[in-house]
Amino acid sequence: MKMYFPNHIRPLSFILIISVERVSSQQQNRTYTKTPDYPYNDKTGFYLLTILSLIFQQLSLLGCLYVFYGTYRRWRDSSGSLPMALKIPFYFAVTDFLLYTMNFPNILFLLMFRHAWPDPVCPIIGFMTSFYAALNMILHLMISIMTYVRLCHNENFSSGVYDWKLLLIVISTSMLFALVPTYSYGVDIWWCSISRERDSKVAYLAIIVTFGVVLINAFCYISVKRQIHGIEHSLHRKCVKKFVTYVSIFVLQWFFSFPNHITRLIADRSVWTFVLYVVSMNFGGILNGFQYHMSEGWPVKNQDDQQPIMRVAPPSSLTSVISHSTT
């Protein structure tokens, strides 16, 4: 299946960066954290951040609900468990929805009262946001590695009944990452997150982990995409292209979070970095819903025509599909 959205997203992303940087430059190029009353004296940045955040959050919510409903309809009409090709976007939508449950009250409270949540609510929101973000990243990472190993090295990995092995690894690893900066959660200029004032070292950990996960996903993306040229079976090519598209969504989603991490290190928290971070956090739900519609459509297809991504055979054994079934 042809992937449409990357060509559309590039110019939109470029326009977004230019427009937000222009707004930032209009603030006399000041270092925001050195302004006495920042951020509460920056009305332009305040409304730009909150309004764009709420818009992208609702679009992300719609994308998640679309995937939920589509998955439910296909599960209702199925005779057994859904193939992994349909469970992957569902799992991604769950993590994006969990992020929404924290991001929406975070921004809504800021818009209503012009300051972040007070303690002890703020550290809780910061912790849960970090946990859900880690869930999203580790889940994408595990799916990428599993598919890369199965497709490029012809090695099978059983995720267990109801994918309990996969989910156990994802949840436990994400909880570990979220617990590391336990005493660092608080107000981060605009909202509740990891507070640089409480522990600046955590910012280094955040950017290292994010960069590492994005880099590994990009490697899996490139490796699997190369294998597409050796796959002749149209159904196999379609499944692999689905995977490639979902990985590209993840890379695009978290790539724009780097300016926010970098400016946290240098203590120059310009508003445009927060806007890019908000957009990147919600890109996953939006693009996941869009890709789900492009891949599956609205009508419920026959599941016999839905081969799981994790069963796609490598080019060396194209005559047969890997017999192992992921339930």
XYZ file of C-alpha atoms in Angstrom:
327
model
C 0.000 0.000 0.000
C 1.293 3.419 -0.852
C 2.157 5.635 2.105
C 0.669 9.065 1.561
C 1.178 11.006 4.751
C 4.979 11.513 4.890
C 4.921 13.741 1.798
C 2.150 15.819 3.346
C 3.695 16.050 6.793
C 7.087 17.408 5.692
C 5.812 20.774 4.380
C 3.364 21.090 7.275
C 6.141 20.474 9.782
C 8.394 23.010 8.049
C 5.644 25.652 8.052
C 4.914 24.976 11.728
C 8.562 25.382 12.733
C 8.983 28.608 10.751
C 5.773 30.172 12.071
C 6.498 29.321 15.698
C 10.103 30.521 15.453
C 8.824 33.788 13.975
C 6.553 34.277 16.974
C 9.488 33.509 19.255
C 11.717 36.034 17.481
C 9.045 38.699 17.895
C 9.562 38.428 21.637
C 12.881 40.322 21.113
C 14.877 37.095 21.152
C 15.013 37.155 24.910
C 16.041 34.226 27.050
C 12.703 33.401 28.585
C 13.929 31.929 31.820
C 15.762 35.216 32.577
C 12.608 37.314 32.248
C 11.332 38.037 35.779
C 7.643 37.262 35.219
C 8.011 34.614 32.512
C 5.932 32.770 31.459
C 2.942 34.667 32.826
C 3.822 37.955 31.082
C 3.994 36.293 27.647
C 0.361 36.386 26.495
C 1.198 35.540 22.884
C 3.189 32.480 23.851
C 0.597 31.480 26.446
C -2.343 31.410 24.037
C -0.278 29.962 21.200
C 0.776 27.077 23.410
C -2.558 26.365 25.082
C -4.827 26.733 22.036
C -2.595 24.665 19.735
C -2.221 22.070 22.476
C -5.962 21.672 22.933
C -6.552 21.450 19.174
C -3.923 18.765 18.626
C -5.050 16.888 21.732
C -8.618 16.601 20.459
C -7.377 15.480 17.038
C -5.272 12.837 18.769
C -8.301 11.732 20.783
C -10.363 11.362 17.601
C -7.611 9.253 16.048
C -7.497 6.989 19.102
C -11.280 6.581 19.237
C -11.350 5.730 15.538
C -8.793 2.952 16.064
C -10.640 1.696 19.162
C -13.959 1.477 17.355
C -12.435 -0.080 14.238
C -10.628 -2.686 16.352
C -13.810 -3.462 18.288
C -15.785 -3.987 15.087
C -13.158 -6.360 13.715
C -12.872 -8.233 17.015
C -16.678 -8.587 17.199
C -16.817 -10.126 13.726
C -13.782 -12.371 14.229
C -13.857 -16.054 15.095
C -10.730 -15.838 17.263
C -8.041 -13.410 18.314
C -7.088 -10.556 16.050
C -3.889 -10.808 13.997
C -0.916 -8.760 15.132
C -1.336 -6.477 12.115
C -4.554 -5.204 13.730
C -3.390 -5.338 17.346
C -0.329 -3.155 16.777
C -2.268 0.061 15.926
C -4.640 -0.731 18.807
C -1.769 -0.949 21.297
C -0.313 2.282 19.938
C -3.707 3.976 20.269
C -3.937 2.855 23.911
C -0.636 4.541 24.783
C -1.616 7.696 22.883
C -4.953 7.769 24.708
C -3.216 7.392 28.072
C -1.000 10.349 27.185
C -4.143 12.316 26.355
C -5.620 11.621 29.805
C -2.658 13.454 31.362
C -1.916 16.099 28.736
C -5.476 17.396 28.459
C -6.007 18.260 32.166
C -2.436 19.564 32.267
C -3.113 22.155 29.559
C -6.755 22.816 30.470
C -5.807 23.772 34.025
C -3.085 26.062 32.666
C -5.570 27.781 30.354
C -8.166 28.239 33.101
C -5.918 29.413 35.952
C -2.769 30.590 34.112
C -0.491 28.405 36.204
C 0.324 24.720 36.527
C -1.302 22.325 38.974
C -0.112 22.785 42.576
C 1.513 20.076 44.687
C 0.839 17.231 45.273
C -1.174 16.901 42.049
C 1.578 18.287 39.815
C 4.216 15.620 40.622
C 1.608 12.894 40.102
C 0.683 14.250 36.668
C 4.365 14.581 35.808
C 5.069 10.989 36.841
C 2.094 9.534 34.956
C 2.951 11.562 31.846
C 6.513 10.233 31.891
C 5.251 6.688 32.453
C 2.791 6.862 29.554
C 5.388 8.459 27.277
C 7.803 5.658 28.168
C 5.051 3.123 27.426
C 4.639 4.628 23.983
C 8.358 4.627 23.210
C 9.176 1.176 24.620
C 6.168 -0.399 22.883
C 7.272 1.004 19.526
C 10.822 -0.097 20.264
C 9.819 -3.686 21.074
C 7.560 -4.004 18.022
C 10.329 -2.621 15.821
C 12.962 -4.996 17.189
C 10.659 -8.038 17.028
C 9.720 -7.330 13.437
C 13.293 -6.556 12.430
C 14.574 -9.816 13.945
C 11.773 -11.865 12.416
C 11.969 -10.333 8.966
C 15.696 -9.728 8.573
C 17.078 -12.655 10.601
C 14.263 -15.225 10.348
C 13.988 -15.552 14.139
C 10.643 -16.015 15.874
C 9.606 -14.490 19.170
C 6.465 -15.654 20.930
C 4.752 -12.823 22.778
C 2.602 -15.320 24.678
C -1.136 -15.637 25.128
C -2.742 -12.196 24.856
C 0.790 -10.876 24.230
C 1.531 -11.012 27.954
C 5.299 -11.328 27.456
C 5.407 -8.249 25.251
C 3.197 -6.221 27.576
C 5.125 -7.314 30.675
C 8.427 -6.152 29.193
C 6.928 -2.861 28.021
C 5.165 -2.030 31.300
C 8.028 -3.033 33.619
C 10.673 -1.195 31.577
C 8.504 1.919 31.311
C 7.849 1.916 35.049
C 11.582 1.667 35.705
C 12.317 4.695 33.523
C 9.501 6.667 35.168
C 10.694 5.851 38.689
C 14.275 7.042 38.103
C 13.402 10.769 38.411
C 10.862 10.204 41.221
C 11.865 13.355 43.121
C 12.243 15.480 39.984
C 8.599 15.837 39.011
C 7.029 19.269 39.344
C 6.365 22.483 37.449
C 8.414 22.830 34.261
C 7.821 26.485 33.243
C 4.341 25.921 31.772
C 3.055 22.560 32.963
C 3.686 19.551 35.177
C 6.570 17.416 33.996
C 10.193 16.789 34.964
C 11.350 19.972 36.673
C 14.833 21.142 35.742
C 15.042 23.150 38.940
C 14.692 19.968 41.012
C 17.177 17.810 39.099
C 18.978 18.936 35.955
C 20.676 15.543 35.506
C 17.365 13.930 34.589
C 17.245 16.091 31.464
C 20.377 14.347 30.217
C 18.783 10.955 30.838
C 15.613 11.982 28.994
C 17.420 13.123 25.870
C 19.725 10.068 25.855
C 16.820 7.626 26.182
C 14.689 9.432 23.598
C 17.563 9.688 21.138
C 18.485 6.028 21.635
C 14.932 4.781 21.093
C 14.421 6.959 18.014
C 17.793 5.879 16.602
C 17.045 2.156 17.037
C 13.596 2.577 15.491
C 15.127 4.449 12.570
C 17.627 1.608 12.077
C 14.815 -0.971 12.073
C 12.843 1.237 9.686
C 15.707 1.423 7.183
C 16.558 -2.274 7.479
C 12.997 -3.487 7.004
C 12.338 -1.043 4.184
C 15.286 -2.513 2.292
C 13.730 -5.948 2.613
C 10.570 -4.791 0.846
C 12.371 -4.889 -2.494
C 13.002 -8.612 -2.033
C 9.400 -9.485 -1.202
C 7.396 -10.471 -4.239
C 4.163 -11.593 -2.600
C 1.821 -8.598 -2.637
C 0.190 -9.488 0.693
C 3.581 -9.739 2.393
C 4.656 -6.414 0.915
C 1.470 -4.802 2.199
C 2.059 -6.089 5.736
C 5.668 -4.913 5.771
C 4.676 -1.494 4.445
C 2.195 -1.197 7.307
C 5.007 -1.792 9.763
C 7.309 0.679 8.006
C 4.601 3.325 8.143
C 3.912 2.824 11.859
C 7.634 3.073 12.633
C 7.921 6.265 10.573
C 5.030 7.686 12.613
C 6.972 7.064 15.808
C 10.197 8.595 14.475
C 8.285 11.652 13.273
C 6.361 11.901 16.539
C 9.345 12.034 18.869
C 11.869 13.725 16.597
C 10.300 17.135 17.264
C 10.661 16.664 21.019
C 14.449 17.091 20.857
C 14.422 20.937 20.876
C 12.530 20.829 24.168
C 15.034 18.420 25.717
C 18.028 20.388 24.430
C 16.750 23.758 25.658
C 16.118 22.200 29.057
C 19.841 21.489 29.253
C 20.883 25.045 28.367
C 18.129 26.689 30.464
C 16.652 28.618 27.529
C 13.021 27.506 27.502
C 11.644 29.366 24.476
C 7.942 28.926 23.844
C 8.382 27.422 20.384
C 10.161 24.384 21.882
C 7.145 23.738 24.106
C 4.807 24.062 21.120
C 6.862 21.574 19.107
C 6.863 19.208 22.068
C 3.083 19.379 22.359
C 2.679 18.746 18.639
C 5.077 15.792 18.747
C 3.281 14.264 21.732
C -0.034 14.305 19.853
C 1.228 13.425 16.383
C 1.150 9.732 17.266
C -2.588 9.544 17.894
C -3.412 11.667 14.847
C -1.202 9.825 12.360
C -1.968 6.411 13.846
C -5.682 6.977 13.251
C -5.007 8.274 9.741
C -2.775 5.327 8.865
C -5.282 2.867 10.354
C -7.977 4.238 8.070
C -5.669 4.134 5.044
C -4.626 0.544 5.800
C -7.858 -1.052 6.990
C -10.577 1.258 5.710
C -14.034 1.479 7.241
C -15.539 -1.847 5.978
C -14.560 -4.903 8.009
C -12.376 -7.145 5.852
C -12.178 -10.913 5.915
C -9.522 -11.863 8.459
C -8.229 -14.547 6.129
C -6.892 -11.657 4.081
C -5.197 -10.088 7.102
C -1.756 -11.616 7.576
C -0.046 -10.478 10.762
C 2.973 -8.307 10.303
C 4.921 -10.535 12.650
C 4.363 -13.539 10.352
C 5.847 -12.015 7.244
C 8.587 -14.249 5.908
C 12.038 -12.919 5.036
C 13.099 -12.831 1.378
C 15.013 -16.087 1.767
C 11.789 -17.976 2.433
C 9.193 -16.128 0.433
C 7.474 -19.319 -0.619
C 5.946 -19.737 2.810
C 4.797 -17.616 5.702
C 6.324 -18.195 9.095
C 4.119 -20.805 10.663
C 4.391 -19.505 14.192
C 1.246 -17.640 15.221
C 1.210 -14.763 17.662
C -1.986 -14.861 19.653
